[in-house]
Amino acid sequence: MKYYIVTYGCQMNVHESEKLASICEKMGYTLADKREDADLIVFNTCAIREGAEDRVFGNVGALKKLKKQKPSLIIAVCGCMTQKQTTANYIMNTFPFVDIVIGTFNLPNFEHYVNAVKTGRQLELLQEGDIDESVPYKRTSGDNAWVNIMQGCNNFCTYCIVPYVKGREKSRQEANILKEIREVLAEGKYKKITLLGQNVNSYGKDLVPAVPFAQLLRDICAIEGDFKLTFMTSHPKDLTDEVIDVIANEDKILKDIHLPAQSGNNRILKLMNRVYTREKYLGIINKIREKIPDARITSDFIVGFPTETEEEFQDTMSLVREVKFDSIFAFMYSPREGTVASKMEGQVPQEIKQRRVNELLALEKEIQKQEGKK
Ligand code: SAH
Ligand code: SF4
Ligand code: F3S
């Protein structure tokens, strides 16, 4: 019996799929080379933009034929997209050959749903629960080991679906994280540890006693061994001086800092509920450049947020020009049902978003070229 997992979305989802993989293997399945060979196919989905969801619909739909040829095939759809009840129902109704539809919080119980398929199709969305410490990971990322340090997000950026599908911020106990990293390093296969969280800088605020992120970084660096440490993602609102100092001072920490700015305009940043200004963002960048001269700084931007004018978009352009990021991701704003921004007036037409994203990416390319020549 073979399994095949299709993963969409962020690194946290990639890591969650490593948990799914270990559950499948515990059940006796082995990894298939391609989906046509599988007896169990799992889609671990992402809801961040409409495009991500459309790809899932397309790819799930395409399995209809396969299921006809092999009626015993089990097809499961899980993750951020199906954590939304309306989408879960839609998939159940539109794709009668899908056997299991579950959300983000059901994942540790995946085995239960596979077994229960004998009795009929499974649709269940659990409510937010504690962080699962029971299921191990089948690591699939070469000499890099992902290590989850927290789940959920409390920031409610007005465009973003993540707080709705991943629940509130919860930090793992520091002792559990350190234990996992020691065990990972003891295997001798891993040279890099990447800590994962939607907003790693707020790690540990909910623990009693609180453990600042800088402390966690120092404690991990104190673990013996030849390894590099990195993390994602940092939210500019709580990237502290202390964290910048730890990155500067610890040889084990890679000097890569992904610091999503989203916009260079203060009115838009406020509407996005990002809680920092352009000036504050630039201040952090300056501090990083001062203390970590070889820092590699990358960022994310959204263009065409509701009501964004041409002038306001040009503020994003000028920020990118000013910072000269090592690389950026630029996204066209995608309205997500249930979020505050999706209900705002002044949605920007698609062709304007498209032009702005092209312009921003062209600028980025130009900067790369100039910097490369230096
Ligand atoms: N927690 C991270 C980001 C997670 S989502 C952070 O706050 O930095 C990754 C990126 O997707 C975001 O940085 C943002 O640029 C983009 N994104 C999120 N929601 C979006 C939406 N509705 N439309 C377009 N891009 C979006
Ligand atoms: Fe989404 Fe904002 Fe949380 Fe990032 S910090 S996951 S963009 S709500
Ligand atoms: Fe997507 Fe969920 Fe990650 S919405 S970006 S897979 S947290």
Short mmCIF file of C-alpha atoms and ligand atoms in Angstrom, two decimals:
data_model
loop_
_atom_site.label_atom_id
_atom_site.label_comp_id
_atom_site.label_asym_id
_atom_site.label_seq_id
_atom_site.Cartn_x
_atom_site.Cartn_y
_atom_site.Cartn_z
CA MET A 1 0.00 0.00 0.00
CA LYS A 2 1.38 3.39 -1.00
CA TYR A 3 0.69 7.00 -0.03
CA TYR A 4 1.31 10.30 -1.81
CA ILE A 5 1.04 13.77 -0.26
CA VAL A 6 0.53 17.00 -2.25
CA THR A 7 1.46 20.05 -0.18
CA TYR A 8 0.51 23.68 -0.86
CA GLY A 9 1.41 26.83 1.04
CA CYS A 10 4.07 27.78 3.54
CA GLN A 11 6.93 25.92 5.21
CA MET A 12 4.73 25.23 8.19
CA ASN A 13 2.49 23.23 5.91
CA VAL A 14 5.48 21.42 4.45
CA HIS A 15 6.39 20.48 8.00
CA GLU A 16 2.81 19.42 8.83
CA SER A 17 2.98 17.12 5.81
CA GLU A 18 6.02 15.50 7.44
CA LYS A 19 3.69 14.62 10.30
CA LEU A 20 1.11 13.23 7.86
CA ALA A 21 3.85 11.18 6.24
CA SER A 22 4.87 9.65 9.55
CA ILE A 23 1.24 8.74 10.30
CA CYS A 24 0.89 7.11 6.86
CA GLU A 25 4.07 5.10 7.41
CA LYS A 26 2.98 4.04 10.87
CA MET A 27 -0.16 2.67 9.23
CA GLY A 28 2.01 0.58 6.93
CA TYR A 29 1.92 2.72 3.79
CA THR A 30 5.11 3.44 1.89
CA LEU A 31 5.84 6.51 -0.23
CA ALA A 32 4.68 6.35 -3.87
CA ASP A 33 6.79 7.99 -6.59
CA LYS A 34 3.74 9.49 -8.23
CA ARG A 35 0.07 9.88 -7.44
CA GLU A 36 -0.99 7.29 -10.05
CA ASP A 37 0.75 4.61 -7.97
CA ALA A 38 -0.84 5.59 -4.66
CA ASP A 39 -3.58 3.91 -2.63
CA LEU A 40 -3.93 6.97 -0.41
CA ILE A 41 -3.58 10.54 -1.71
CA VAL A 42 -3.59 13.49 0.69
CA PHE A 43 -3.88 17.15 -0.28
CA ASN A 44 -2.54 19.40 2.46
CA THR A 45 -3.99 22.73 1.38
CA CYS A 46 -3.36 26.47 1.74
CA ALA A 47 -5.96 29.25 1.88
CA ILE A 48 -3.73 32.32 1.73
CA ARG A 49 -4.75 33.49 -1.76
CA GLU A 50 -7.45 32.54 -4.23
CA GLY A 51 -4.85 31.19 -6.64
CA ALA A 52 -3.69 28.65 -4.05
CA GLU A 53 -7.26 27.44 -3.59
CA ASP A 54 -7.97 27.23 -7.31
CA ARG A 55 -4.96 24.97 -7.78
CA VAL A 56 -6.33 22.62 -5.14
CA PHE A 57 -9.77 22.49 -6.78
CA GLY A 58 -8.15 21.76 -10.14
CA ASN A 59 -5.87 19.05 -8.84
CA VAL A 60 -8.48 17.35 -6.70
CA GLY A 61 -10.92 17.43 -9.62
CA ALA A 62 -8.35 15.75 -11.82
CA LEU A 63 -8.38 12.65 -9.60
CA LYS A 64 -11.88 11.67 -10.66
CA LYS A 65 -10.48 9.45 -13.43
CA LEU A 66 -7.94 7.81 -11.17
CA LYS A 67 -10.61 6.96 -8.62
CA LYS A 68 -12.73 5.38 -11.36
CA GLN A 69 -9.82 3.16 -12.39
CA LYS A 70 -9.01 2.27 -8.79
CA PRO A 71 -12.15 2.47 -6.61
CA SER A 72 -10.17 1.46 -3.49
CA LEU A 73 -8.11 4.65 -3.72
CA ILE A 74 -8.58 6.86 -0.63
CA ILE A 75 -8.50 10.62 -1.27
CA ALA A 76 -8.17 13.07 1.62
CA VAL A 77 -8.20 16.88 1.64
CA CYS A 78 -6.98 18.62 4.77
CA GLY A 79 -5.27 21.82 5.95
CA CYS A 80 -6.01 25.52 6.00
CA MET A 81 -8.50 25.60 3.15
CA THR A 82 -10.75 22.89 4.54
CA GLN A 83 -10.62 24.35 8.06
CA LYS A 84 -13.23 26.75 6.66
CA GLN A 85 -16.61 25.04 6.96
CA THR A 86 -17.95 26.52 3.69
CA THR A 87 -14.97 25.24 1.69
CA ALA A 88 -15.08 21.85 3.42
CA ASN A 89 -18.77 21.51 2.49
CA TYR A 90 -18.09 22.67 -1.04
CA ILE A 91 -15.41 20.03 -1.57
CA MET A 92 -17.61 17.31 -0.07
CA ASN A 93 -20.47 18.27 -2.40
CA THR A 94 -18.50 18.98 -5.57
CA PHE A 95 -16.13 16.01 -5.49
CA PRO A 96 -18.09 12.88 -4.50
CA PHE A 97 -14.94 10.79 -4.96
CA VAL A 98 -13.16 12.57 -2.08
CA ASP A 99 -13.31 10.33 1.00
CA ILE A 100 -11.95 12.51 3.81
CA VAL A 101 -12.27 16.25 4.43
CA ILE A 102 -10.70 17.49 7.67
CA GLY A 103 -9.21 20.77 8.94
CA THR A 104 -5.93 21.87 10.48
CA PHE A 105 -6.70 20.67 13.99
CA ASN A 106 -7.67 17.10 13.00
CA LEU A 107 -4.28 16.24 11.58
CA PRO A 108 -2.85 14.28 14.54
CA ASN A 109 -5.92 11.99 14.29
CA PHE A 110 -5.45 11.31 10.59
CA GLU A 111 -5.18 7.54 11.12
CA HIS A 112 -8.64 7.49 12.67
CA TYR A 113 -10.20 9.04 9.54
CA VAL A 114 -8.44 6.66 7.17
CA ASN A 115 -9.71 3.69 9.20
CA ALA A 116 -13.20 5.18 9.43
CA VAL A 117 -13.52 5.45 5.63
CA LYS A 118 -14.73 1.82 5.67
CA THR A 119 -17.93 3.11 7.25
CA GLY A 120 -18.41 6.03 4.85
CA ARG A 121 -17.09 9.43 3.83
CA GLN A 122 -15.57 11.49 6.63
CA LEU A 123 -16.14 15.20 7.15
CA GLU A 124 -15.04 16.67 10.46
CA LEU A 125 -13.53 20.00 11.50
CA LEU A 126 -12.23 20.04 15.03
CA GLN A 127 -11.96 23.24 17.01
CA GLU A 128 -8.62 24.58 18.02
CA GLY A 129 -6.74 22.33 20.45
CA ASP A 130 -3.41 22.18 22.24
CA ILE A 131 -0.22 21.82 20.27
CA ASP A 132 0.25 18.17 19.38
CA GLU A 133 3.41 16.67 20.85
CA SER A 134 2.49 13.05 20.22
CA VAL A 135 3.10 12.44 16.51
CA PRO A 136 6.70 12.37 15.21
CA TYR A 137 7.82 13.79 11.86
CA LYS A 138 9.20 11.99 8.85
CA ARG A 139 11.76 14.61 7.85
CA THR A 140 11.90 15.21 4.12
CA SER A 141 14.01 18.32 3.64
CA GLY A 142 17.55 17.03 3.16
CA ASP A 143 19.96 18.27 5.83
CA ASN A 144 17.47 20.88 7.03
CA ALA A 145 15.20 20.00 9.93
CA TRP A 146 12.07 22.11 10.39
CA VAL A 147 11.18 22.65 14.02
CA ASN A 148 7.82 24.12 14.89
CA ILE A 149 7.99 26.49 17.87
CA MET A 150 4.43 27.79 17.91
CA GLN A 151 1.09 27.55 16.20
CA GLY A 152 -1.53 30.10 15.20
CA CYS A 153 -1.44 33.87 14.98
CA ASN A 154 -2.95 36.71 17.00
CA ASN A 155 -2.17 39.58 14.68
CA PHE A 156 -5.26 39.64 12.52
CA CYS A 157 -3.70 41.59 9.68
CA THR A 158 -6.92 42.61 7.96
CA TYR A 159 -6.15 40.80 4.67
CA CYS A 160 -5.09 37.49 6.22
CA ILE A 161 -6.96 34.22 6.69
CA VAL A 162 -4.32 32.51 8.86
CA PRO A 163 -5.69 33.51 12.31
CA TYR A 164 -9.07 32.07 11.27
CA VAL A 165 -7.74 28.71 10.13
CA LYS A 166 -4.80 28.22 12.50
CA GLY A 167 -6.30 29.64 15.68
CA ARG A 168 -4.66 31.74 18.39
CA GLU A 169 -0.97 31.90 19.10
CA LYS A 170 0.30 29.04 21.25
CA SER A 171 3.95 28.46 22.01
CA ARG A 172 5.50 25.06 22.52
CA GLN A 173 7.20 24.50 25.86
CA GLU A 174 10.85 25.44 25.51
CA ALA A 175 11.95 22.12 27.02
CA ASN A 176 10.09 20.22 24.29
CA ILE A 177 11.72 22.30 21.55
CA LEU A 178 15.22 21.85 22.99
CA LYS A 179 14.63 18.11 23.40
CA GLU A 180 13.48 17.78 19.79
CA ILE A 181 16.51 19.69 18.50
CA ARG A 182 18.92 17.58 20.60
CA GLU A 183 17.34 14.42 19.22
CA VAL A 184 17.44 15.73 15.66
CA LEU A 185 21.12 16.64 15.95
CA ALA A 186 21.93 13.28 17.54
CA GLU A 187 20.81 11.60 14.32
CA GLY A 188 23.86 13.20 12.70
CA LYS A 189 22.06 13.92 9.39
CA TYR A 190 21.04 17.52 9.90
CA LYS A 191 23.21 20.61 9.46
CA LYS A 192 20.49 23.21 9.68
CA ILE A 193 17.60 23.81 12.06
CA THR A 194 14.81 26.09 10.82
CA LEU A 195 12.39 27.29 13.49
CA LEU A 196 8.85 27.84 12.25
CA GLY A 197 6.03 30.10 13.37
CA GLN A 198 3.79 32.71 11.74
CA ASN A 199 5.28 35.32 14.01
CA VAL A 200 8.34 33.85 15.75
CA ASN A 201 9.18 37.09 17.56
CA SER A 202 6.18 36.71 19.79
CA TYR A 203 7.29 33.19 20.80
CA GLY A 204 6.95 32.44 24.50
CA LYS A 205 4.81 35.39 25.52
CA ASP A 206 2.02 32.97 26.43
CA LEU A 207 4.23 30.61 28.46
CA VAL A 208 4.40 30.76 32.27
CA PRO A 209 7.02 31.94 32.97
CA ALA A 210 7.39 33.73 29.65
CA VAL A 211 10.38 32.76 27.49
CA PRO A 212 11.51 35.57 25.17
CA PHE A 213 12.39 34.52 21.62
CA ALA A 214 15.94 35.82 22.14
CA GLN A 215 16.28 33.45 25.09
CA LEU A 216 15.08 30.49 23.02
CA LEU A 217 17.64 31.36 20.32
CA ARG A 218 20.46 31.57 22.88
CA ASP A 219 19.44 28.28 24.50
CA ILE A 220 19.37 26.51 21.13
CA CYS A 221 22.78 27.91 20.20
CA ALA A 222 24.14 26.56 23.47
CA ILE A 223 23.37 23.01 22.30
CA GLU A 224 26.60 21.36 21.31
CA GLY A 225 27.13 20.44 17.70
CA ASP A 226 28.02 21.70 14.28
CA PHE A 227 24.76 23.19 12.97
CA LYS A 228 23.24 26.41 11.68
CA LEU A 229 20.07 27.94 13.01
CA THR A 230 17.53 30.05 11.18
CA PHE A 231 13.84 30.95 11.58
CA MET A 232 10.77 32.32 9.90
CA THR A 233 8.74 34.50 9.89
CA SER A 234 9.55 37.71 11.76
CA HIS A 235 6.90 40.37 12.19
CA PRO A 236 8.46 43.86 12.26
CA LYS A 237 6.27 44.98 15.14
CA ASP A 238 8.08 42.80 17.65
CA LEU A 239 11.54 42.19 16.29
CA THR A 240 13.41 43.43 19.37
CA ASP A 241 16.93 44.86 19.66
CA GLU A 242 17.71 41.86 21.83
CA VAL A 243 16.86 39.47 18.99
CA ILE A 244 18.96 41.50 16.53
CA ASP A 245 21.87 41.33 19.00
CA VAL A 246 21.53 37.56 19.38
CA ILE A 247 21.54 37.11 15.58
CA ALA A 248 24.61 39.35 15.38
CA ASN A 249 26.49 37.59 18.16
CA GLU A 250 25.74 33.91 17.67
CA ASP A 251 27.88 32.25 15.01
CA LYS A 252 25.37 29.44 14.64
CA ILE A 253 22.57 31.77 13.52
CA LEU A 254 22.41 32.42 9.78
CA LYS A 255 22.31 36.09 8.86
CA ASP A 256 19.11 35.64 6.81
CA ILE A 257 16.24 37.81 7.94
CA HIS A 258 12.84 37.56 6.29
CA LEU A 259 10.95 40.66 7.42
CA PRO A 260 7.69 41.16 5.51
CA ALA A 261 6.92 44.87 5.06
CA GLN A 262 3.67 44.41 3.02
CA SER A 263 3.54 48.11 2.07
CA GLY A 264 5.64 51.27 2.18
CA ASN A 265 2.69 53.55 2.83
CA ASN A 266 1.53 54.42 6.34
CA ARG A 267 -2.17 54.74 5.55
CA ILE A 268 -2.21 51.30 3.95
CA LEU A 269 -0.10 49.78 6.75
CA LYS A 270 -2.65 51.09 9.21
CA LEU A 271 -5.57 49.68 7.20
CA MET A 272 -3.70 46.38 7.09
CA ASN A 273 -3.40 46.49 10.91
CA ARG A 274 0.36 45.93 10.69
CA VAL A 275 0.94 48.18 13.72
CA TYR A 276 4.21 49.72 12.44
CA THR A 277 4.97 52.62 10.16
CA ARG A 278 7.29 52.94 7.20
CA GLU A 279 9.66 54.92 9.44
CA LYS A 280 9.66 52.24 12.15
CA TYR A 281 10.31 49.57 9.52
CA LEU A 282 13.22 51.50 8.04
CA GLY A 283 14.55 52.07 11.55
CA ILE A 284 14.65 48.29 12.13
CA ILE A 285 16.38 47.76 8.78
CA ASN A 286 19.02 50.34 9.70
CA LYS A 287 19.60 48.68 13.04
CA ILE A 288 20.01 45.30 11.34
CA ARG A 289 22.44 46.72 8.78
CA GLU A 290 24.45 48.39 11.52
CA LYS A 291 24.74 45.37 13.77
CA ILE A 292 24.78 42.65 11.10
CA PRO A 293 26.57 44.12 8.08
CA ASP A 294 26.37 40.86 6.13
CA ALA A 295 22.63 40.38 6.78
CA ARG A 296 20.61 39.05 3.88
CA ILE A 297 17.25 40.79 4.16
CA THR A 298 14.16 39.62 2.28
CA SER A 299 10.54 40.74 2.38
CA ASP A 300 6.93 40.21 1.27
CA PHE A 301 4.69 42.86 -0.29
CA ILE A 302 1.00 43.02 -1.14
CA VAL A 303 -0.07 45.36 -3.94
CA GLY A 304 -3.61 46.52 -4.61
CA PHE A 305 -4.85 46.39 -1.03
CA PRO A 306 -8.35 47.97 -0.97
CA THR A 307 -8.24 51.74 -1.65
CA GLU A 308 -4.49 51.73 -2.45
CA THR A 309 -3.87 54.69 -4.77
CA GLU A 310 -1.15 54.94 -7.38
CA GLU A 311 0.75 57.32 -5.14
CA GLU A 312 0.53 54.94 -2.20
CA PHE A 313 1.77 52.11 -4.36
CA GLN A 314 4.71 54.32 -5.33
CA ASP A 315 5.58 54.50 -1.62
CA THR A 316 6.03 50.73 -1.72
CA MET A 317 8.25 51.14 -4.80
CA SER A 318 10.35 53.75 -3.03
CA LEU A 319 10.72 51.56 0.06
CA VAL A 320 12.00 48.72 -2.10
CA ARG A 321 14.37 51.14 -3.82
CA GLU A 322 15.58 52.42 -0.50
CA VAL A 323 16.16 49.11 1.27
CA LYS A 324 17.52 47.17 -1.74
CA PHE A 325 16.29 43.83 -0.43
CA ASP A 326 18.22 40.72 -1.35
CA SER A 327 14.95 39.37 -2.67
CA ILE A 328 11.24 39.99 -2.33
CA PHE A 329 7.95 38.22 -2.84
CA ALA A 330 5.22 40.42 -4.32
CA PHE A 331 1.57 39.36 -4.18
CA MET A 332 -1.59 40.80 -5.65
CA TYR A 333 -4.07 41.34 -2.84
CA SER A 334 -6.56 38.48 -2.79
CA PRO A 335 -9.81 38.99 -0.85
CA ARG A 336 -10.33 36.21 1.70
CA GLU A 337 -13.87 35.55 2.85
CA GLY A 338 -14.39 36.46 6.51
CA THR A 339 -11.48 38.90 6.77
CA VAL A 340 -11.96 42.61 7.45
CA ALA A 341 -10.29 43.78 4.24
CA SER A 342 -12.51 41.63 2.04
CA LYS A 343 -15.47 43.76 3.14
CA MET A 344 -13.73 47.11 2.58
CA GLU A 345 -14.97 49.42 -0.13
CA GLY A 346 -12.58 50.41 -2.87
CA GLN A 347 -11.38 46.98 -3.99
CA VAL A 348 -8.70 47.54 -6.63
CA PRO A 349 -9.41 46.16 -10.13
CA GLN A 350 -7.45 43.09 -11.17
CA GLU A 351 -5.67 44.78 -14.08
CA ILE A 352 -4.29 47.49 -11.79
CA LYS A 353 -3.06 44.90 -9.30
CA GLN A 354 -1.44 43.02 -12.16
CA ARG A 355 0.33 46.13 -13.43
CA ARG A 356 1.55 47.06 -9.95
CA VAL A 357 2.89 43.61 -9.21
CA ASN A 358 4.72 43.60 -12.55
CA GLU A 359 6.16 47.03 -11.83
CA LEU A 360 7.35 46.00 -8.38
CA LEU A 361 8.94 42.81 -9.64
CA ALA A 362 10.60 44.69 -12.51
CA LEU A 363 12.08 47.13 -10.02
CA GLU A 364 13.33 44.27 -7.89
CA LYS A 365 15.00 42.70 -10.92
CA GLU A 366 16.61 46.02 -11.82
CA ILE A 367 17.99 46.40 -8.28
CA GLN A 368 19.37 42.86 -8.35
CA LYS A 369 21.13 43.65 -11.62
CA GLN A 370 22.67 46.85 -10.29
CA GLU A 371 23.70 45.27 -7.01
CA GLY A 372 25.11 42.26 -8.78
CA LYS A 373 27.38 44.48 -10.86
CA LYS A 374 28.95 46.13 -7.84
N1 SAH B 1 3.07 35.38 9.09
C1 SAH B 1 3.77 35.94 8.03
C2 SAH B 1 3.15 35.78 6.69
C3 SAH B 1 2.36 34.60 6.32
S1 SAH B 1 1.55 34.65 4.78
C4 SAH B 1 3.91 37.42 8.27
O1 SAH B 1 3.08 38.03 8.88
O2 SAH B 1 4.85 37.98 7.78
C5 SAH B 1 2.82 34.99 3.64
C6 SAH B 1 2.59 36.20 2.84
O3 SAH B 1 1.44 36.08 2.05
C7 SAH B 1 2.36 37.48 3.63
O4 SAH B 1 3.55 38.04 4.09
C8 SAH B 1 1.64 38.35 2.66
O5 SAH B 1 2.54 39.12 1.90
C9 SAH B 1 0.94 37.36 1.75
N2 SAH B 1 -0.51 37.36 1.95
C10 SAH B 1 -1.19 37.04 3.06
N3 SAH B 1 -2.53 37.20 2.87
C11 SAH B 1 -2.68 37.66 1.60
C12 SAH B 1 -3.81 38.02 0.80
N4 SAH B 1 -5.05 37.99 1.27
N5 SAH B 1 -3.57 38.44 -0.48
C13 SAH B 1 -2.32 38.51 -0.97
N6 SAH B 1 -1.23 38.16 -0.27
C14 SAH B 1 -1.40 37.73 1.01
FE1 SF4 B 2 -1.32 36.68 8.63
FE2 SF4 B 2 -0.50 38.90 9.78
FE3 SF4 B 2 -0.56 36.64 11.18
FE4 SF4 B 2 1.23 36.95 9.25
S1 SF4 B 2 1.10 38.15 11.14
S2 SF4 B 2 -0.03 35.15 9.61
S3 SF4 B 2 0.12 38.14 7.75
S4 SF4 B 2 -2.32 37.73 10.39
FE1 F3S B 3 -1.28 28.83 3.64
FE2 F3S B 3 -2.03 27.91 5.95
FE3 F3S B 3 0.52 28.46 5.52
S1 F3S B 3 -3.11 29.41 4.74
S2 F3S B 3 0.44 30.11 4.04
S3 F3S B 3 -0.66 26.92 4.51
S4 F3S B 3 -0.58 28.71 7.43
#
